[in-house]
Amino acid sequence: MSRETKKSFQNKSNKTKDRNIAKLPPFKQDLVHSNDEKKKQFDQEQPKSLEEMMLDIERRQNAFEHEQISVNEQDHFILETADGQEKSRKTFYREFKKVIDASDIIIEVLDARDPLGCRCSQVEEVVLTSGKNKKLILLLNKIDLIPRDNLDRWLKYLRNEFPTIAFRSSTQNQRDRLGHITTSIKACDEYLIKSSNKCIGASTLMNLLSNYCRKNNIKTSITVGIVGFPNVGKSSVINSLKRTQVCQSGSTPGLTKQMQTVKLDKLIKLFDSPGIVMSKDTNPASLILRNCVR
């Protein structure tokens, strides 16, 4: 078949196809045209030779590697300090590791509004596998922000795994002589928990730490590390226990930049740590909702 004959045949075929399309309902015509456009685009994108195919593979590989580098950079710089300068995850991790290594007891502070979302399995695994008989205590902070029934249920759930203390940090404005409510959490009704600006749960925690000293026949001192996500109230917990504003605290994540040491009494020394998000799979949106990043 000659080239002219072949071209004439294709033109007739296209005209017949167009007439058939015109007989179709409007929505089917749109579908046919859409498929034709996709086919043209697909034909244009197909490599015409082995050399073009290799160039196309190389281009896609470079694009993928560039995307992976961007993801790794975002994962590396996940926290931001209060002065607006980003600090790497490695820097925060080193400070966190100092606290873990130097502590006999680790207190993991959880936000009572989302305890499971604030728990860090990596932290708990590091503590339990350290081989140095370290103890882990969960501290359920901000209990004034949830209903009493929810509080009781969370305490029951968490105490199946680790000792858990219900806690409300002091919100008093004075710099020192912060007040404590010594009543046990069982005896505190919901009104008292929500209305008081004094600390609740400090006496229970201190009794637990004192019992640990007696049980292990410790006559010198013990060190207690305070760890947790950014903005769960770690510094506020230390201030409430000390009854003095010794650590800077606020709603801005990243105020604590390095390990801080606070002597609570002659037997107990506290370590405050920077908030750190250990999991690489943590959803950035959930971190923003928890006010973990700026």
C-alpha positions as YAML, in Angstrom:
chain: A
units: angstrom
residues:
- id: 1
  name: MET
  ca: [0.00, 0.00, 0.00]
- id: 2
  name: SER
  ca: [1.45, 3.38, -1.02]
- id: 3
  name: ARG
  ca: [1.96, 6.23, 1.46]
- id: 4
  name: GLU
  ca: [-0.77, 8.35, -0.15]
- id: 5
  name: THR
  ca: [-3.24, 5.45, -0.09]
- id: 6
  name: LYS
  ca: [-2.43, 4.78, 3.58]
- id: 7
  name: LYS
  ca: [-2.92, 8.48, 4.49]
- id: 8
  name: SER
  ca: [-6.25, 8.55, 2.62]
- id: 9
  name: PHE
  ca: [-7.38, 5.43, 4.49]
- id: 10
  name: GLN
  ca: [-6.47, 6.98, 7.88]
- id: 11
  name: ASN
  ca: [-8.36, 10.18, 7.06]
- id: 12
  name: LYS
  ca: [-11.47, 8.17, 6.15]
- id: 13
  name: SER
  ca: [-11.11, 6.15, 9.37]
- id: 14
  name: ASN
  ca: [-10.84, 9.33, 11.47]
- id: 15
  name: LYS
  ca: [-13.92, 10.85, 9.77]
- id: 16
  name: THR
  ca: [-15.90, 7.65, 10.44]
- id: 17
  name: LYS
  ca: [-14.75, 7.71, 14.07]
- id: 18
  name: ASP
  ca: [-15.79, 11.37, 14.43]
- id: 19
  name: ARG
  ca: [-19.25, 10.61, 12.99]
- id: 20
  name: ASN
  ca: [-19.65, 7.70, 15.43]
- id: 21
  name: ILE
  ca: [-18.60, 9.90, 18.35]
- id: 22
  name: ALA
  ca: [-21.13, 12.56, 17.34]
- id: 23
  name: LYS
  ca: [-23.90, 9.97, 17.71]
- id: 24
  name: LEU
  ca: [-22.94, 9.26, 21.33]
- id: 25
  name: PRO
  ca: [-24.54, 11.01, 24.34]
- id: 26
  name: PRO
  ca: [-22.62, 14.12, 25.55]
- id: 27
  name: PHE
  ca: [-21.11, 12.48, 28.64]
- id: 28
  name: LYS
  ca: [-19.77, 9.57, 26.56]
- id: 29
  name: GLN
  ca: [-18.31, 12.00, 24.04]
- id: 30
  name: ASP
  ca: [-16.41, 13.70, 26.87]
- id: 31
  name: LEU
  ca: [-15.14, 10.31, 28.03]
- id: 32
  name: VAL
  ca: [-13.90, 9.36, 24.55]
- id: 33
  name: HIS
  ca: [-12.13, 12.71, 24.08]
- id: 34
  name: SER
  ca: [-10.55, 12.40, 27.52]
- id: 35
  name: ASN
  ca: [-9.22, 8.94, 26.69]
- id: 36
  name: ASP
  ca: [-7.83, 10.23, 23.39]
- id: 37
  name: GLU
  ca: [-5.99, 13.04, 25.17]
- id: 38
  name: LYS
  ca: [-4.52, 10.61, 27.70]
- id: 39
  name: LYS
  ca: [-3.37, 8.32, 24.86]
- id: 40
  name: LYS
  ca: [-1.67, 11.24, 23.08]
- id: 41
  name: GLN
  ca: [0.02, 12.30, 26.30]
- id: 42
  name: PHE
  ca: [1.12, 8.73, 27.00]
- id: 43
  name: ASP
  ca: [2.56, 8.39, 23.47]
- id: 44
  name: GLN
  ca: [4.47, 11.64, 23.88]
- id: 45
  name: GLU
  ca: [5.93, 10.55, 27.22]
- id: 46
  name: GLN
  ca: [7.14, 7.18, 25.93]
- id: 47
  name: PRO
  ca: [10.90, 7.03, 25.20]
- id: 48
  name: LYS
  ca: [11.57, 6.65, 21.49]
- id: 49
  name: SER
  ca: [14.89, 4.86, 21.91]
- id: 50
  name: LEU
  ca: [17.03, 2.97, 24.42]
- id: 51
  name: GLU
  ca: [19.11, 6.12, 25.00]
- id: 52
  name: GLU
  ca: [16.00, 8.21, 25.76]
- id: 53
  name: MET
  ca: [14.73, 5.44, 28.04]
- id: 54
  name: MET
  ca: [17.95, 5.50, 30.07]
- id: 55
  name: LEU
  ca: [17.83, 9.30, 30.30]
- id: 56
  name: ASP
  ca: [14.22, 9.09, 31.50]
- id: 57
  name: ILE
  ca: [15.16, 6.55, 34.21]
- id: 58
  name: GLU
  ca: [18.07, 8.74, 35.33]
- id: 59
  name: ARG
  ca: [15.78, 11.79, 35.51]
- id: 60
  name: ARG
  ca: [13.22, 9.95, 37.66]
- id: 61
  name: GLN
  ca: [15.97, 8.59, 39.94]
- id: 62
  name: ASN
  ca: [17.42, 12.07, 40.49]
- id: 63
  name: ALA
  ca: [13.97, 13.44, 41.27]
- id: 64
  name: PHE
  ca: [13.38, 10.65, 43.81]
- id: 65
  name: GLU
  ca: [16.76, 11.21, 45.51]
- id: 66
  name: HIS
  ca: [16.12, 14.96, 45.71]
- id: 67
  name: GLU
  ca: [12.74, 14.28, 47.34]
- id: 68
  name: GLN
  ca: [14.34, 11.91, 49.88]
- id: 69
  name: ILE
  ca: [16.98, 14.50, 50.81]
- id: 70
  name: SER
  ca: [14.24, 17.07, 51.42]
- id: 71
  name: VAL
  ca: [12.35, 14.64, 53.66]
- id: 72
  name: ASN
  ca: [15.50, 13.82, 55.66]
- id: 73
  name: GLU
  ca: [16.29, 17.51, 56.15]
- id: 74
  name: GLN
  ca: [12.76, 18.16, 57.45]
- id: 75
  name: ASP
  ca: [13.07, 15.19, 59.79]
- id: 76
  name: HIS
  ca: [16.49, 16.36, 61.04]
- id: 77
  name: PHE
  ca: [15.26, 19.83, 62.00]
- id: 78
  name: ILE
  ca: [12.04, 19.11, 63.83]
- id: 79
  name: LEU
  ca: [12.25, 21.40, 66.83]
- id: 80
  name: GLU
  ca: [12.74, 25.14, 67.05]
- id: 81
  name: THR
  ca: [14.14, 27.07, 69.98]
- id: 82
  name: ALA
  ca: [12.49, 30.09, 71.56]
- id: 83
  name: ASP
  ca: [14.89, 32.60, 69.95]
- id: 84
  name: GLY
  ca: [13.80, 31.52, 66.48]
- id: 85
  name: GLN
  ca: [16.89, 29.49, 65.60]
- id: 86
  name: GLU
  ca: [16.44, 25.83, 64.70]
- id: 87
  name: LYS
  ca: [18.30, 23.21, 66.68]
- id: 88
  name: SER
  ca: [18.94, 19.81, 65.25]
- id: 89
  name: ARG
  ca: [17.37, 16.67, 66.60]
- id: 90
  name: LYS
  ca: [20.85, 15.34, 67.38]
- id: 91
  name: THR
  ca: [21.60, 18.25, 69.72]
- id: 92
  name: PHE
  ca: [18.37, 17.75, 71.65]
- id: 93
  name: TYR
  ca: [18.95, 14.00, 71.74]
- id: 94
  name: ARG
  ca: [22.39, 14.45, 73.31]
- id: 95
  name: GLU
  ca: [20.87, 16.53, 76.11]
- id: 96
  name: PHE
  ca: [18.10, 13.97, 76.56]
- id: 97
  name: LYS
  ca: [20.67, 11.15, 76.71]
- id: 98
  name: LYS
  ca: [22.56, 13.01, 79.44]
- id: 99
  name: VAL
  ca: [19.40, 13.09, 81.55]
- id: 100
  name: ILE
  ca: [18.72, 9.38, 80.99]
- id: 101
  name: ASP
  ca: [22.30, 8.33, 81.83]
- id: 102
  name: ALA
  ca: [22.51, 10.49, 84.96]
- id: 103
  name: SER
  ca: [19.12, 9.51, 86.45]
- id: 104
  name: ASP
  ca: [18.10, 6.71, 88.79]
- id: 105
  name: ILE
  ca: [14.41, 7.38, 88.16]
- id: 106
  name: ILE
  ca: [12.82, 8.69, 84.96]
- id: 107
  name: ILE
  ca: [9.53, 10.60, 85.15]
- id: 108
  name: GLU
  ca: [7.78, 10.76, 81.78]
- id: 109
  name: VAL
  ca: [5.39, 13.72, 81.78]
- id: 110
  name: LEU
  ca: [2.17, 13.21, 79.80]
- id: 111
  name: ASP
  ca: [-0.53, 15.70, 78.85]
- id: 112
  name: ALA
  ca: [-3.77, 14.41, 80.40]
- id: 113
  name: ARG
  ca: [-5.72, 15.52, 77.32]
- id: 114
  name: ASP
  ca: [-3.84, 13.04, 75.12]
- id: 115
  name: PRO
  ca: [-1.76, 10.64, 77.24]
- id: 116
  name: LEU
  ca: [-1.14, 8.03, 74.57]
- id: 117
  name: GLY
  ca: [-0.26, 10.64, 71.97]
- id: 118
  name: CYS
  ca: [2.38, 12.04, 74.34]
- id: 119
  name: ARG
  ca: [3.91, 8.71, 75.29]
- id: 120
  name: CYS
  ca: [7.21, 7.93, 73.64]
- id: 121
  name: SER
  ca: [7.88, 4.21, 73.32]
- id: 122
  name: GLN
  ca: [11.53, 4.89, 72.40]
- id: 123
  name: VAL
  ca: [12.11, 6.69, 75.71]
- id: 124
  name: GLU
  ca: [10.49, 3.89, 77.68]
- id: 125
  name: GLU
  ca: [12.50, 1.28, 75.79]
- id: 126
  name: VAL
  ca: [15.77, 3.13, 76.50]
- id: 127
  name: VAL
  ca: [14.95, 3.25, 80.21]
- id: 128
  name: LEU
  ca: [13.88, -0.38, 80.49]
- id: 129
  name: THR
  ca: [16.82, -1.75, 78.49]
- id: 130
  name: SER
  ca: [19.51, 0.40, 80.11]
- id: 131
  name: GLY
  ca: [20.52, -2.49, 82.38]
- id: 132
  name: LYS
  ca: [21.03, -0.17, 85.35]
- id: 133
  name: ASN
  ca: [17.80, -0.92, 87.21]
- id: 134
  name: LYS
  ca: [16.30, 2.45, 86.33]
- id: 135
  name: LYS
  ca: [12.70, 3.07, 87.36]
- id: 136
  name: LEU
  ca: [10.05, 4.67, 85.15]
- id: 137
  name: ILE
  ca: [7.13, 6.73, 86.49]
- id: 138
  name: LEU
  ca: [4.35, 8.21, 84.36]
- id: 139
  name: LEU
  ca: [3.13, 11.64, 85.49]
- id: 140
  name: LEU
  ca: [-0.28, 12.65, 84.13]
- id: 141
  name: ASN
  ca: [-0.06, 16.45, 84.09]
- id: 142
  name: LYS
  ca: [-2.76, 19.10, 83.42]
- id: 143
  name: ILE
  ca: [-5.48, 17.01, 85.03]
- id: 144
  name: ASP
  ca: [-7.56, 20.17, 85.52]
- id: 145
  name: LEU
  ca: [-8.22, 20.21, 81.75]
- id: 146
  name: ILE
  ca: [-10.14, 16.90, 81.59]
- id: 147
  name: PRO
  ca: [-13.31, 15.56, 83.27]
- id: 148
  name: ARG
  ca: [-12.82, 13.64, 86.51]
- id: 149
  name: ASP
  ca: [-14.27, 10.46, 85.03]
- id: 150
  name: ASN
  ca: [-11.70, 10.56, 82.22]
- id: 151
  name: LEU
  ca: [-8.94, 11.05, 84.78]
- id: 152
  name: ASP
  ca: [-9.96, 7.98, 86.77]
- id: 153
  name: ARG
  ca: [-10.12, 5.86, 83.61]
- id: 154
  name: TRP
  ca: [-6.69, 6.99, 82.41]
- id: 155
  name: LEU
  ca: [-5.12, 6.32, 85.80]
- id: 156
  name: LYS
  ca: [-6.57, 2.82, 85.84]
- id: 157
  name: TYR
  ca: [-5.34, 2.15, 82.29]
- id: 158
  name: LEU
  ca: [-1.81, 3.52, 82.71]
- id: 159
  name: ARG
  ca: [-1.23, 1.93, 86.12]
- id: 160
  name: ASN
  ca: [-1.48, -1.48, 84.47]
- id: 161
  name: GLU
  ca: [1.95, -0.73, 82.93]
- id: 162
  name: PHE
  ca: [3.84, 1.71, 85.19]
- id: 163
  name: PRO
  ca: [3.33, 3.66, 88.44]
- id: 164
  name: THR
  ca: [1.25, 6.70, 87.45]
- id: 165
  name: ILE
  ca: [0.75, 9.96, 89.35]
- id: 166
  name: ALA
  ca: [-2.07, 12.45, 88.70]
- id: 167
  name: PHE
  ca: [-0.64, 15.97, 88.76]
- id: 168
  name: ARG
  ca: [-1.69, 19.57, 88.43]
- id: 169
  name: SER
  ca: [1.13, 22.12, 88.28]
- id: 170
  name: SER
  ca: [0.83, 25.34, 90.24]
- id: 171
  name: THR
  ca: [-0.43, 28.38, 88.30]
- id: 172
  name: GLN
  ca: [0.24, 30.89, 91.06]
- id: 173
  name: ASN
  ca: [1.88, 34.14, 89.99]
- id: 174
  name: GLN
  ca: [4.38, 34.56, 92.83]
- id: 175
  name: ARG
  ca: [7.99, 33.55, 92.29]
- id: 176
  name: ASP
  ca: [8.35, 31.40, 95.42]
- id: 177
  name: ARG
  ca: [6.33, 29.76, 98.17]
- id: 178
  name: LEU
  ca: [4.10, 28.03, 95.64]
- id: 179
  name: GLY
  ca: [1.23, 26.25, 97.37]
- id: 180
  name: HIS
  ca: [0.53, 22.53, 97.57]
- id: 181
  name: ILE
  ca: [-2.73, 20.69, 98.17]
- id: 182
  name: THR
  ca: [-1.72, 17.65, 100.20]
- id: 183
  name: THR
  ca: [-5.07, 15.88, 99.83]
- id: 184
  name: SER
  ca: [-4.83, 12.64, 97.84]
- id: 185
  name: ILE
  ca: [-6.27, 12.64, 94.36]
- id: 186
  name: LYS
  ca: [-9.02, 10.25, 95.48]
- id: 187
  name: ALA
  ca: [-10.24, 12.81, 97.99]
- id: 188
  name: CYS
  ca: [-10.12, 15.72, 95.50]
- id: 189
  name: ASP
  ca: [-13.39, 16.42, 93.73]
- id: 190
  name: GLU
  ca: [-13.56, 17.87, 90.23]
- id: 191
  name: TYR
  ca: [-14.34, 21.39, 91.48]
- id: 192
  name: LEU
  ca: [-11.20, 21.51, 93.63]
- id: 193
  name: ILE
  ca: [-9.00, 20.20, 90.82]
- id: 194
  name: LYS
  ca: [-10.29, 22.77, 88.32]
- id: 195
  name: SER
  ca: [-10.67, 25.82, 90.58]
- id: 196
  name: SER
  ca: [-7.50, 25.74, 92.67]
- id: 197
  name: ASN
  ca: [-4.28, 27.35, 91.41]
- id: 198
  name: LYS
  ca: [-2.14, 25.29, 93.81]
- id: 199
  name: CYS
  ca: [-0.21, 22.16, 92.92]
- id: 200
  name: ILE
  ca: [-1.98, 18.80, 93.27]
- id: 201
  name: GLY
  ca: [-0.11, 15.48, 93.35]
- id: 202
  name: ALA
  ca: [3.27, 16.71, 94.60]
- id: 203
  name: SER
  ca: [2.94, 15.02, 97.99]
- id: 204
  name: THR
  ca: [2.03, 11.70, 96.35]
- id: 205
  name: LEU
  ca: [5.04, 11.89, 94.05]
- id: 206
  name: MET
  ca: [7.41, 12.84, 96.89]
- id: 207
  name: ASN
  ca: [6.15, 9.90, 98.96]
- id: 208
  name: LEU
  ca: [6.79, 7.57, 96.03]
- id: 209
  name: LEU
  ca: [10.36, 8.86, 95.62]
- id: 210
  name: SER
  ca: [11.00, 8.64, 99.38]
- id: 211
  name: ASN
  ca: [9.76, 5.04, 99.42]
- id: 212
  name: TYR
  ca: [12.18, 4.24, 96.61]
- id: 213
  name: CYS
  ca: [15.06, 5.63, 98.71]
- id: 214
  name: ARG
  ca: [14.04, 3.58, 101.75]
- id: 215
  name: LYS
  ca: [13.43, 0.41, 99.76]
- id: 216
  name: ASN
  ca: [16.87, 0.60, 98.13]
- id: 217
  name: ASN
  ca: [18.57, 1.74, 101.35]
- id: 218
  name: ILE
  ca: [19.77, 4.94, 99.69]
- id: 219
  name: LYS
  ca: [21.25, 7.32, 102.27]
- id: 220
  name: THR
  ca: [23.08, 9.70, 99.95]
- id: 221
  name: SER
  ca: [20.85, 10.97, 97.15]
- id: 222
  name: ILE
  ca: [18.91, 9.91, 94.05]
- id: 223
  name: THR
  ca: [18.67, 11.64, 90.71]
- id: 224
  name: VAL
  ca: [15.34, 12.02, 88.92]
- id: 225
  name: GLY
  ca: [15.11, 12.89, 85.22]
- id: 226
  name: ILE
  ca: [12.05, 14.70, 83.87]
- id: 227
  name: VAL
  ca: [11.42, 13.86, 80.19]
- id: 228
  name: GLY
  ca: [8.59, 14.17, 77.70]
- id: 229
  name: PHE
  ca: [7.26, 15.87, 74.59]
- id: 230
  name: PRO
  ca: [7.64, 19.64, 74.21]
- id: 231
  name: ASN
  ca: [5.02, 21.69, 76.06]
- id: 232
  name: VAL
  ca: [3.68, 18.94, 78.33]
- id: 233
  name: GLY
  ca: [4.72, 20.96, 81.40]
- id: 234
  name: LYS
  ca: [8.05, 19.47, 82.48]
- id: 235
  name: SER
  ca: [9.51, 22.74, 83.80]
- id: 236
  name: SER
  ca: [6.22, 23.62, 85.52]
- id: 237
  name: VAL
  ca: [6.30, 20.26, 87.31]
- id: 238
  name: ILE
  ca: [9.81, 20.98, 88.63]
- id: 239
  name: ASN
  ca: [8.81, 24.50, 89.72]
- id: 240
  name: SER
  ca: [5.80, 23.08, 91.55]
- id: 241
  name: LEU
  ca: [7.88, 20.43, 93.32]
- id: 242
  name: LYS
  ca: [10.54, 22.98, 94.29]
- id: 243
  name: ARG
  ca: [7.83, 25.56, 95.20]
- id: 244
  name: THR
  ca: [9.93, 28.16, 93.39]
- id: 245
  name: GLN
  ca: [10.18, 29.40, 89.79]
- id: 246
  name: VAL
  ca: [13.60, 27.86, 89.17]
- id: 247
  name: CYS
  ca: [12.98, 26.79, 85.55]
- id: 248
  name: GLN
  ca: [11.71, 28.99, 82.76]
- id: 249
  name: SER
  ca: [8.29, 27.80, 81.63]
- id: 250
  name: GLY
  ca: [5.70, 28.92, 79.12]
- id: 251
  name: SER
  ca: [3.42, 27.87, 76.27]
- id: 252
  name: THR
  ca: [6.18, 28.29, 73.66]
- id: 253
  name: PRO
  ca: [7.83, 24.94, 72.84]
- id: 254
  name: GLY
  ca: [11.61, 24.77, 73.06]
- id: 255
  name: LEU
  ca: [12.21, 27.08, 76.04]
- id: 256
  name: THR
  ca: [14.39, 24.45, 77.74]
- id: 257
  name: LYS
  ca: [17.47, 24.07, 75.54]
- id: 258
  name: GLN
  ca: [19.75, 21.91, 77.70]
- id: 259
  name: MET
  ca: [19.80, 19.77, 80.83]
- id: 260
  name: GLN
  ca: [19.18, 21.76, 84.03]
- id: 261
  name: THR
  ca: [19.87, 20.50, 87.55]
- id: 262
  name: VAL
  ca: [17.59, 21.39, 90.48]
- id: 263
  name: LYS
  ca: [18.25, 20.17, 94.01]
- id: 264
  name: LEU
  ca: [14.88, 19.36, 95.54]
- id: 265
  name: ASP
  ca: [16.12, 18.37, 99.01]
- id: 266
  name: LYS
  ca: [19.09, 16.61, 100.58]
- id: 267
  name: LEU
  ca: [18.12, 13.28, 99.00]
- id: 268
  name: ILE
  ca: [16.54, 14.17, 95.65]
- id: 269
  name: LYS
  ca: [18.08, 15.95, 92.67]
- id: 270
  name: LEU
  ca: [15.98, 16.74, 89.57]
- id: 271
  name: PHE
  ca: [17.11, 17.00, 85.94]
- id: 272
  name: ASP
  ca: [15.02, 19.03, 83.49]
- id: 273
  name: SER
  ca: [15.45, 18.08, 79.83]
- id: 274
  name: PRO
  ca: [14.54, 19.67, 76.48]
- id: 275
  name: GLY
  ca: [11.36, 18.35, 74.93]
- id: 276
  name: ILE
  ca: [12.20, 15.95, 72.14]
- id: 277
  name: VAL
  ca: [10.11, 14.11, 69.55]
- id: 278
  name: MET
  ca: [11.85, 10.77, 69.09]
- id: 279
  name: SER
  ca: [9.63, 9.17, 66.46]
- id: 280
  name: LYS
  ca: [10.44, 9.88, 62.81]
- id: 281
  name: ASP
  ca: [6.93, 8.76, 61.85]
- id: 282
  name: THR
  ca: [5.18, 11.39, 63.97]
- id: 283
  name: ASN
  ca: [2.65, 13.30, 61.89]
- id: 284
  name: PRO
  ca: [3.70, 17.00, 61.65]
- id: 285
  name: ALA
  ca: [0.03, 18.02, 61.91]
- id: 286
  name: SER
  ca: [-0.36, 16.22, 65.25]
- id: 287
  name: LEU
  ca: [2.82, 17.93, 66.54]
- id: 288
  name: ILE
  ca: [1.37, 21.33, 65.66]
- id: 289
  name: LEU
  ca: [-1.95, 20.49, 67.34]
- id: 290
  name: ARG
  ca: [-0.06, 19.52, 70.52]
- id: 291
  name: ASN
  ca: [1.95, 22.76, 70.28]
- id: 292
  name: CYS
  ca: [5.18, 20.74, 70.04]
- id: 293
  name: VAL
  ca: [6.63, 22.97, 67.32]
- id: 294
  name: ARG
  ca: [6.49, 26.66, 66.56]
...
